[in-house]
Amino acid sequence: MSWIERIKSNITPTRKASIPEGVWTKCDSCGQVLYRAELERNLEVCPKCDHHMRMTARNRLHSLLDEGSLVELGSELEPKDVLKFRDSKKYKDRLASAQKETGEKDALVVMKGTLYGMPVVAAAFEFAFMGGSMGSVVGARFVACR
């Protein structure tokens, strides 16, 4: 047995602590590892370099409007593929994939609530939903804003 094998046989590997997925994230700008809950409390702004990370449409509206006053408009509307559209992928499949990834039914989230006590209706696009693609549901939700 060589000297390196003797040393290696005496080394016992340590058990890695299991860290649940999504607890930590890395800043896209400065590379700092950040605690996810702290980042959410700071409205997706890196506390080290002030870089603004991408925020979901739903989180943006929740942070903008007064707590407890939110009512979603048009949430009952669901997109349909009446044209049976297909390019490199079926629209129906693309839609199901976007819904699964984002948890949204379509690209626009509309909420009624108050902003510092004043009644408002606010809408935000979810870019992660097929790049903010505008289908019939987006139009119907805009109409619901009135």
Short mmCIF file of N, CA and C in Angstrom, two decimals:
data_model
loop_
_atom_site.label_atom_id
_atom_site.label_comp_id
_atom_site.label_asym_id
_atom_site.label_seq_id
_atom_site.Cartn_x
_atom_site.Cartn_y
_atom_site.Cartn_z
N MET A 1 0.85 -1.17 0.00
CA MET A 1 0.00 0.00 0.00
C MET A 1 0.90 1.24 0.00
N SER A 2 0.59 2.16 -0.92
CA SER A 2 1.41 3.37 -1.00
C SER A 2 1.01 4.35 0.11
N TRP A 3 1.83 5.35 0.32
CA TRP A 3 1.57 6.31 1.39
C TRP A 3 0.28 7.10 1.15
N ILE A 4 -0.05 7.38 -0.12
CA ILE A 4 -1.27 8.14 -0.40
C ILE A 4 -2.52 7.31 -0.12
N GLU A 5 -2.46 6.01 -0.41
CA GLU A 5 -3.59 5.14 -0.13
C GLU A 5 -3.83 5.00 1.37
N ARG A 6 -2.74 4.99 2.16
CA ARG A 6 -2.90 4.92 3.62
C ARG A 6 -3.59 6.17 4.15
N ILE A 7 -3.21 7.31 3.61
CA ILE A 7 -3.84 8.58 4.04
C ILE A 7 -5.31 8.60 3.62
N LYS A 8 -5.58 8.20 2.38
CA LYS A 8 -6.95 8.20 1.88
C LYS A 8 -7.85 7.25 2.67
N SER A 9 -7.31 6.12 3.11
CA SER A 9 -8.14 5.17 3.85
C SER A 9 -8.51 5.70 5.24
N ASN A 10 -7.73 6.62 5.79
CA ASN A 10 -8.03 7.21 7.09
C ASN A 10 -9.00 8.39 7.02
N ILE A 11 -9.27 8.86 5.82
CA ILE A 11 -10.17 10.00 5.66
C ILE A 11 -11.60 9.49 5.58
N THR A 12 -12.44 10.01 6.45
CA THR A 12 -13.86 9.64 6.42
C THR A 12 -14.65 10.83 5.89
N PRO A 13 -15.47 10.58 4.89
CA PRO A 13 -16.25 11.69 4.33
C PRO A 13 -17.29 12.19 5.33
N THR A 14 -17.48 13.49 5.34
CA THR A 14 -18.50 14.07 6.23
C THR A 14 -19.84 14.06 5.51
N ARG A 15 -20.89 13.97 6.29
CA ARG A 15 -22.24 14.01 5.71
C ARG A 15 -22.59 15.46 5.42
N LYS A 16 -23.08 15.67 4.23
CA LYS A 16 -23.50 17.03 3.87
C LYS A 16 -24.87 17.29 4.47
N ALA A 17 -25.01 18.48 5.04
CA ALA A 17 -26.29 18.87 5.60
C ALA A 17 -27.27 19.10 4.46
N SER A 18 -28.46 18.62 4.62
CA SER A 18 -29.44 18.81 3.56
C SER A 18 -30.08 20.19 3.70
N ILE A 19 -30.01 20.93 2.63
CA ILE A 19 -30.61 22.27 2.60
C ILE A 19 -31.79 22.20 1.64
N PRO A 20 -32.99 22.52 2.11
CA PRO A 20 -34.16 22.45 1.24
C PRO A 20 -34.00 23.37 0.02
N GLU A 21 -34.53 22.93 -1.10
CA GLU A 21 -34.47 23.69 -2.35
C GLU A 21 -35.23 25.00 -2.19
N GLY A 22 -34.67 26.07 -2.72
CA GLY A 22 -35.34 27.37 -2.71
C GLY A 22 -35.10 28.22 -1.48
N VAL A 23 -34.27 27.78 -0.55
CA VAL A 23 -33.99 28.56 0.66
C VAL A 23 -33.01 29.68 0.35
N TRP A 24 -32.07 29.41 -0.55
CA TRP A 24 -31.05 30.39 -0.92
C TRP A 24 -31.14 30.68 -2.40
N THR A 25 -30.72 31.89 -2.78
CA THR A 25 -30.65 32.26 -4.19
C THR A 25 -29.43 33.14 -4.38
N LYS A 26 -29.02 33.30 -5.62
CA LYS A 26 -27.82 34.08 -5.92
C LYS A 26 -28.21 35.34 -6.69
N CYS A 27 -27.63 36.46 -6.31
CA CYS A 27 -27.89 37.72 -6.99
C CYS A 27 -27.29 37.66 -8.39
N ASP A 28 -28.07 38.05 -9.39
CA ASP A 28 -27.60 38.06 -10.78
C ASP A 28 -26.52 39.10 -11.02
N SER A 29 -26.49 40.13 -10.21
CA SER A 29 -25.55 41.23 -10.41
C SER A 29 -24.22 41.04 -9.66
N CYS A 30 -24.31 40.89 -8.33
CA CYS A 30 -23.08 40.83 -7.53
C CYS A 30 -22.64 39.41 -7.19
N GLY A 31 -23.52 38.42 -7.43
CA GLY A 31 -23.18 37.04 -7.16
C GLY A 31 -23.29 36.63 -5.70
N GLN A 32 -23.76 37.52 -4.85
CA GLN A 32 -23.91 37.24 -3.42
C GLN A 32 -25.00 36.19 -3.21
N VAL A 33 -24.76 35.23 -2.33
CA VAL A 33 -25.77 34.24 -1.98
C VAL A 33 -26.69 34.86 -0.94
N LEU A 34 -28.00 34.84 -1.22
CA LEU A 34 -28.97 35.53 -0.39
C LEU A 34 -30.02 34.57 0.16
N TYR A 35 -30.46 34.84 1.36
CA TYR A 35 -31.54 34.09 1.98
C TYR A 35 -32.84 34.49 1.29
N ARG A 36 -33.57 33.52 0.74
CA ARG A 36 -34.75 33.78 -0.08
C ARG A 36 -35.81 34.60 0.67
N ALA A 37 -36.06 34.28 1.94
CA ALA A 37 -37.07 34.99 2.72
C ALA A 37 -36.69 36.47 2.90
N GLU A 38 -35.40 36.74 3.10
CA GLU A 38 -34.94 38.13 3.24
C GLU A 38 -35.13 38.89 1.93
N LEU A 39 -34.86 38.22 0.82
CA LEU A 39 -35.01 38.83 -0.49
C LEU A 39 -36.49 39.17 -0.76
N GLU A 40 -37.39 38.28 -0.37
CA GLU A 40 -38.82 38.53 -0.54
C GLU A 40 -39.28 39.70 0.33
N ARG A 41 -38.78 39.78 1.57
CA ARG A 41 -39.12 40.91 2.45
C ARG A 41 -38.63 42.23 1.87
N ASN A 42 -37.53 42.15 1.11
CA ASN A 42 -36.93 43.34 0.51
C ASN A 42 -37.46 43.59 -0.91
N LEU A 43 -38.61 42.98 -1.24
CA LEU A 43 -39.28 43.15 -2.54
C LEU A 43 -38.37 42.83 -3.73
N GLU A 44 -37.63 41.72 -3.61
CA GLU A 44 -36.77 41.21 -4.69
C GLU A 44 -35.64 42.16 -5.07
N VAL A 45 -35.18 42.95 -4.10
CA VAL A 45 -34.04 43.84 -4.31
C VAL A 45 -32.88 43.31 -3.47
N CYS A 46 -31.73 43.11 -4.11
CA CYS A 46 -30.56 42.58 -3.41
C CYS A 46 -30.12 43.58 -2.32
N PRO A 47 -30.03 43.14 -1.07
CA PRO A 47 -29.62 44.05 0.00
C PRO A 47 -28.13 44.43 -0.06
N LYS A 48 -27.36 43.72 -0.85
CA LYS A 48 -25.92 43.99 -0.95
C LYS A 48 -25.60 45.03 -2.02
N CYS A 49 -26.28 44.92 -3.21
CA CYS A 49 -25.92 45.81 -4.32
C CYS A 49 -27.10 46.59 -4.90
N ASP A 50 -28.31 46.42 -4.33
CA ASP A 50 -29.53 47.09 -4.78
C ASP A 50 -29.98 46.69 -6.19
N HIS A 51 -29.56 45.53 -6.65
CA HIS A 51 -30.02 45.03 -7.95
C HIS A 51 -31.47 44.58 -7.82
N HIS A 52 -32.33 45.01 -8.76
CA HIS A 52 -33.74 44.63 -8.75
C HIS A 52 -33.91 43.35 -9.56
N MET A 53 -34.34 42.30 -8.88
CA MET A 53 -34.56 41.01 -9.53
C MET A 53 -35.96 40.98 -10.12
N ARG A 54 -36.21 40.00 -10.97
CA ARG A 54 -37.53 39.86 -11.58
C ARG A 54 -38.55 39.47 -10.52
N MET A 55 -39.69 40.14 -10.55
CA MET A 55 -40.77 39.89 -9.60
C MET A 55 -41.99 39.41 -10.39
N THR A 56 -42.71 38.44 -9.87
CA THR A 56 -43.90 37.96 -10.57
C THR A 56 -44.97 39.05 -10.56
N ALA A 57 -45.87 38.97 -11.52
CA ALA A 57 -46.96 39.96 -11.61
C ALA A 57 -47.80 39.94 -10.34
N ARG A 58 -48.09 38.75 -9.86
CA ARG A 58 -48.92 38.61 -8.65
C ARG A 58 -48.22 39.23 -7.44
N ASN A 59 -46.93 38.96 -7.27
CA ASN A 59 -46.18 39.54 -6.15
C ASN A 59 -46.10 41.06 -6.27
N ARG A 60 -45.96 41.55 -7.50
CA ARG A 60 -45.90 43.00 -7.70
C ARG A 60 -47.19 43.66 -7.25
N LEU A 61 -48.32 43.08 -7.64
CA LEU A 61 -49.61 43.65 -7.24
C LEU A 61 -49.84 43.54 -5.74
N HIS A 62 -49.42 42.43 -5.15
CA HIS A 62 -49.54 42.27 -3.69
C HIS A 62 -48.69 43.29 -2.95
N SER A 63 -47.53 43.63 -3.50
CA SER A 63 -46.67 44.61 -2.83
C SER A 63 -47.16 46.05 -3.07
N LEU A 64 -47.88 46.26 -4.15
CA LEU A 64 -48.35 47.60 -4.49
C LEU A 64 -49.64 47.98 -3.76
N LEU A 65 -50.59 47.06 -3.70
CA LEU A 65 -51.90 47.37 -3.13
C LEU A 65 -51.95 47.09 -1.64
N ASP A 66 -52.87 47.78 -0.95
CA ASP A 66 -53.02 47.61 0.49
C ASP A 66 -53.40 46.18 0.84
N GLU A 67 -52.76 45.66 1.89
CA GLU A 67 -53.02 44.30 2.34
C GLU A 67 -54.47 44.15 2.78
N GLY A 68 -55.09 43.03 2.39
CA GLY A 68 -56.47 42.76 2.78
C GLY A 68 -57.51 43.37 1.88
N SER A 69 -57.10 44.14 0.88
CA SER A 69 -58.07 44.80 0.01
C SER A 69 -58.13 44.18 -1.39
N LEU A 70 -57.32 43.16 -1.64
CA LEU A 70 -57.17 42.61 -2.98
C LEU A 70 -58.32 41.69 -3.40
N VAL A 71 -58.83 41.94 -4.61
CA VAL A 71 -59.81 41.06 -5.24
C VAL A 71 -59.35 40.88 -6.68
N GLU A 72 -59.12 39.63 -7.08
CA GLU A 72 -58.67 39.38 -8.45
C GLU A 72 -59.86 39.45 -9.40
N LEU A 73 -59.66 40.10 -10.53
CA LEU A 73 -60.69 40.22 -11.55
C LEU A 73 -60.35 39.33 -12.74
N GLY A 74 -61.34 38.67 -13.28
CA GLY A 74 -61.14 37.86 -14.48
C GLY A 74 -60.44 36.54 -14.25
N SER A 75 -60.35 36.10 -13.00
CA SER A 75 -59.63 34.84 -12.73
C SER A 75 -60.39 33.62 -13.25
N GLU A 76 -61.68 33.78 -13.50
CA GLU A 76 -62.47 32.66 -14.00
C GLU A 76 -62.25 32.43 -15.50
N LEU A 77 -61.65 33.40 -16.18
CA LEU A 77 -61.40 33.28 -17.62
C LEU A 77 -60.21 32.38 -17.90
N GLU A 78 -60.40 31.43 -18.80
CA GLU A 78 -59.32 30.51 -19.16
C GLU A 78 -59.11 30.53 -20.67
N PRO A 79 -57.86 30.50 -21.11
CA PRO A 79 -57.59 30.52 -22.55
C PRO A 79 -58.01 29.22 -23.24
N LYS A 80 -58.44 29.37 -24.48
CA LYS A 80 -58.82 28.21 -25.29
C LYS A 80 -58.12 28.32 -26.64
N ASP A 81 -57.83 27.21 -27.22
CA ASP A 81 -57.17 27.17 -28.53
C ASP A 81 -58.22 26.93 -29.61
N VAL A 82 -59.03 27.95 -29.91
CA VAL A 82 -60.10 27.79 -30.90
C VAL A 82 -59.56 27.66 -32.32
N LEU A 83 -58.37 28.17 -32.59
CA LEU A 83 -57.77 28.10 -33.93
C LEU A 83 -56.98 26.81 -34.14
N LYS A 84 -56.81 26.02 -33.08
CA LYS A 84 -55.96 24.80 -33.13
C LYS A 84 -54.59 25.16 -33.69
N PHE A 85 -54.02 26.25 -33.16
CA PHE A 85 -52.75 26.80 -33.65
C PHE A 85 -51.58 25.87 -33.35
N ARG A 86 -50.66 25.80 -34.31
CA ARG A 86 -49.47 24.98 -34.13
C ARG A 86 -48.32 25.62 -34.90
N ASP A 87 -47.18 25.75 -34.23
CA ASP A 87 -45.94 26.11 -34.94
C ASP A 87 -44.97 24.98 -34.66
N SER A 88 -43.88 25.21 -33.96
CA SER A 88 -42.97 24.12 -33.62
C SER A 88 -43.56 23.24 -32.51
N LYS A 89 -44.57 23.77 -31.82
CA LYS A 89 -45.21 23.07 -30.71
C LYS A 89 -46.68 23.46 -30.72
N LYS A 90 -47.57 22.56 -30.33
CA LYS A 90 -48.99 22.89 -30.27
C LYS A 90 -49.21 23.99 -29.23
N TYR A 91 -50.11 24.93 -29.55
CA TYR A 91 -50.42 26.02 -28.63
C TYR A 91 -50.96 25.47 -27.32
N LYS A 92 -51.77 24.41 -27.41
CA LYS A 92 -52.34 23.79 -26.22
C LYS A 92 -51.23 23.28 -25.28
N ASP A 93 -50.19 22.68 -25.87
CA ASP A 93 -49.06 22.18 -25.08
C ASP A 93 -48.24 23.33 -24.50
N ARG A 94 -48.03 24.36 -25.32
CA ARG A 94 -47.28 25.54 -24.88
C ARG A 94 -48.01 26.22 -23.72
N LEU A 95 -49.33 26.30 -23.83
CA LEU A 95 -50.17 26.91 -22.80
C LEU A 95 -50.09 26.11 -21.50
N ALA A 96 -50.22 24.79 -21.59
CA ALA A 96 -50.16 23.93 -20.40
C ALA A 96 -48.79 24.06 -19.72
N SER A 97 -47.74 24.13 -20.50
CA SER A 97 -46.38 24.27 -19.96
C SER A 97 -46.23 25.61 -19.22
N ALA A 98 -46.71 26.69 -19.83
CA ALA A 98 -46.62 28.02 -19.21
C ALA A 98 -47.44 28.08 -17.93
N GLN A 99 -48.61 27.46 -17.93
CA GLN A 99 -49.46 27.45 -16.74
C GLN A 99 -48.80 26.68 -15.61
N LYS A 100 -48.16 25.57 -15.95
CA LYS A 100 -47.49 24.76 -14.94
C LYS A 100 -46.28 25.50 -14.36
N GLU A 101 -45.50 26.17 -15.21
CA GLU A 101 -44.30 26.89 -14.77
C GLU A 101 -44.61 28.09 -13.89
N THR A 102 -45.65 28.84 -14.26
CA THR A 102 -45.94 30.11 -13.57
C THR A 102 -47.03 30.02 -12.52
N GLY A 103 -47.91 29.03 -12.64
CA GLY A 103 -49.06 28.95 -11.74
C GLY A 103 -50.16 29.92 -12.10
N GLU A 104 -50.03 30.59 -13.24
CA GLU A 104 -51.04 31.53 -13.72
C GLU A 104 -51.82 30.91 -14.87
N LYS A 105 -53.08 31.36 -15.07
CA LYS A 105 -53.87 30.85 -16.18
C LYS A 105 -53.52 31.56 -17.48
N ASP A 106 -53.12 32.83 -17.38
CA ASP A 106 -52.75 33.62 -18.56
C ASP A 106 -51.74 34.68 -18.17
N ALA A 107 -51.33 35.50 -19.14
CA ALA A 107 -50.22 36.42 -18.96
C ALA A 107 -50.57 37.68 -18.14
N LEU A 108 -51.84 38.01 -18.01
CA LEU A 108 -52.22 39.23 -17.31
C LEU A 108 -52.92 38.92 -15.99
N VAL A 109 -52.49 39.59 -14.94
CA VAL A 109 -53.12 39.47 -13.62
C VAL A 109 -53.74 40.83 -13.30
N VAL A 110 -55.03 40.84 -13.02
CA VAL A 110 -55.76 42.08 -12.73
C VAL A 110 -56.34 41.99 -11.33
N MET A 111 -56.12 43.04 -10.54
CA MET A 111 -56.64 43.07 -9.17
C MET A 111 -57.27 44.42 -8.84
N LYS A 112 -58.34 44.34 -8.09
CA LYS A 112 -59.00 45.55 -7.57
C LYS A 112 -58.64 45.60 -6.10
N GLY A 113 -58.36 46.79 -5.62
CA GLY A 113 -58.01 46.95 -4.22
C GLY A 113 -57.89 48.42 -3.88
N THR A 114 -57.15 48.70 -2.84
CA THR A 114 -56.92 50.09 -2.46
C THR A 114 -55.43 50.36 -2.40
N LEU A 115 -55.09 51.59 -2.71
CA LEU A 115 -53.70 52.06 -2.63
C LEU A 115 -53.72 53.26 -1.70
N TYR A 116 -53.18 53.07 -0.49
CA TYR A 116 -53.26 54.09 0.56
C TYR A 116 -54.70 54.51 0.80
N GLY A 117 -55.62 53.52 0.76
CA GLY A 117 -57.02 53.77 1.05
C GLY A 117 -57.85 54.22 -0.13
N MET A 118 -57.22 54.53 -1.26
CA MET A 118 -57.96 54.98 -2.44
C MET A 118 -58.25 53.79 -3.35
N PRO A 119 -59.50 53.60 -3.79
CA PRO A 119 -59.83 52.44 -4.63
C PRO A 119 -59.15 52.52 -6.01
N VAL A 120 -58.52 51.42 -6.41
CA VAL A 120 -57.84 51.35 -7.71
C VAL A 120 -58.03 49.96 -8.31
N VAL A 121 -57.82 49.89 -9.61
CA VAL A 121 -57.72 48.62 -10.33
C VAL A 121 -56.35 48.62 -10.97
N ALA A 122 -55.58 47.56 -10.74
CA ALA A 122 -54.22 47.49 -11.27
C ALA A 122 -54.03 46.17 -12.02
N ALA A 123 -53.21 46.23 -13.06
CA ALA A 123 -52.93 45.04 -13.86
C ALA A 123 -51.43 44.94 -14.07
N ALA A 124 -50.93 43.70 -14.15
CA ALA A 124 -49.50 43.48 -14.40
C ALA A 124 -49.34 42.26 -15.28
N PHE A 125 -48.41 42.35 -16.23
CA PHE A 125 -48.12 41.23 -17.12
C PHE A 125 -47.12 40.29 -16.45
N GLU A 126 -47.34 39.00 -16.65
CA GLU A 126 -46.42 37.97 -16.19
C GLU A 126 -45.57 37.56 -17.39
N PHE A 127 -44.36 38.13 -17.48
CA PHE A 127 -43.51 37.86 -18.63
C PHE A 127 -43.13 36.39 -18.74
N ALA A 128 -43.03 35.71 -17.61
CA ALA A 128 -42.66 34.28 -17.63
C ALA A 128 -43.74 33.43 -18.29
N PHE A 129 -44.93 33.98 -18.48
CA PHE A 129 -46.01 33.27 -19.15
C PHE A 129 -45.93 33.57 -20.64
N MET A 130 -45.20 32.77 -21.36
CA MET A 130 -45.02 32.89 -22.82
C MET A 130 -44.64 34.32 -23.24
N GLY A 131 -43.77 34.94 -22.49
CA GLY A 131 -43.29 36.27 -22.83
C GLY A 131 -44.36 37.35 -22.76
N GLY A 132 -45.38 37.13 -21.93
CA GLY A 132 -46.46 38.12 -21.82
C GLY A 132 -47.37 38.08 -23.02
N SER A 133 -47.45 36.93 -23.67
CA SER A 133 -48.26 36.75 -24.88
C SER A 133 -49.69 37.23 -24.66
N MET A 134 -50.22 37.96 -25.65
CA MET A 134 -51.56 38.53 -25.53
C MET A 134 -52.57 37.71 -26.32
N GLY A 135 -53.38 36.95 -25.60
CA GLY A 135 -54.46 36.19 -26.22
C GLY A 135 -55.80 36.82 -25.88
N SER A 136 -56.86 36.09 -26.14
CA SER A 136 -58.21 36.62 -25.90
C SER A 136 -58.47 36.86 -24.41
N VAL A 137 -57.88 36.06 -23.55
CA VAL A 137 -58.10 36.22 -22.11
C VAL A 137 -57.47 37.53 -21.63
N VAL A 138 -56.31 37.88 -22.17
CA VAL A 138 -55.67 39.15 -21.78
C VAL A 138 -56.60 40.31 -22.13
N GLY A 139 -57.18 40.28 -23.32
CA GLY A 139 -58.12 41.33 -23.72
C GLY A 139 -59.33 41.38 -22.82
N ALA A 140 -59.88 40.21 -22.49
CA ALA A 140 -61.06 40.16 -21.61
C ALA A 140 -60.73 40.67 -20.21
N ARG A 141 -59.53 40.40 -19.74
CA ARG A 141 -59.14 40.89 -18.41
C ARG A 141 -58.95 42.41 -18.42
N PHE A 142 -58.45 42.95 -19.54
CA PHE A 142 -58.35 44.41 -19.65
C PHE A 142 -59.74 45.03 -19.57
N VAL A 143 -60.69 44.41 -20.23
CA VAL A 143 -62.06 44.92 -20.21
C VAL A 143 -62.61 44.85 -18.78
N ALA A 144 -62.23 43.83 -18.04
CA ALA A 144 -62.68 43.68 -16.64
C ALA A 144 -62.15 44.81 -15.76
N CYS A 145 -61.13 45.52 -16.22
CA CYS A 145 -60.53 46.61 -15.43
C CYS A 145 -61.44 47.81 -15.31
N ARG A 146 -62.40 47.97 -16.16
CA ARG A 146 -63.21 49.20 -16.15
C ARG A 146 -64.09 49.32 -14.97
#
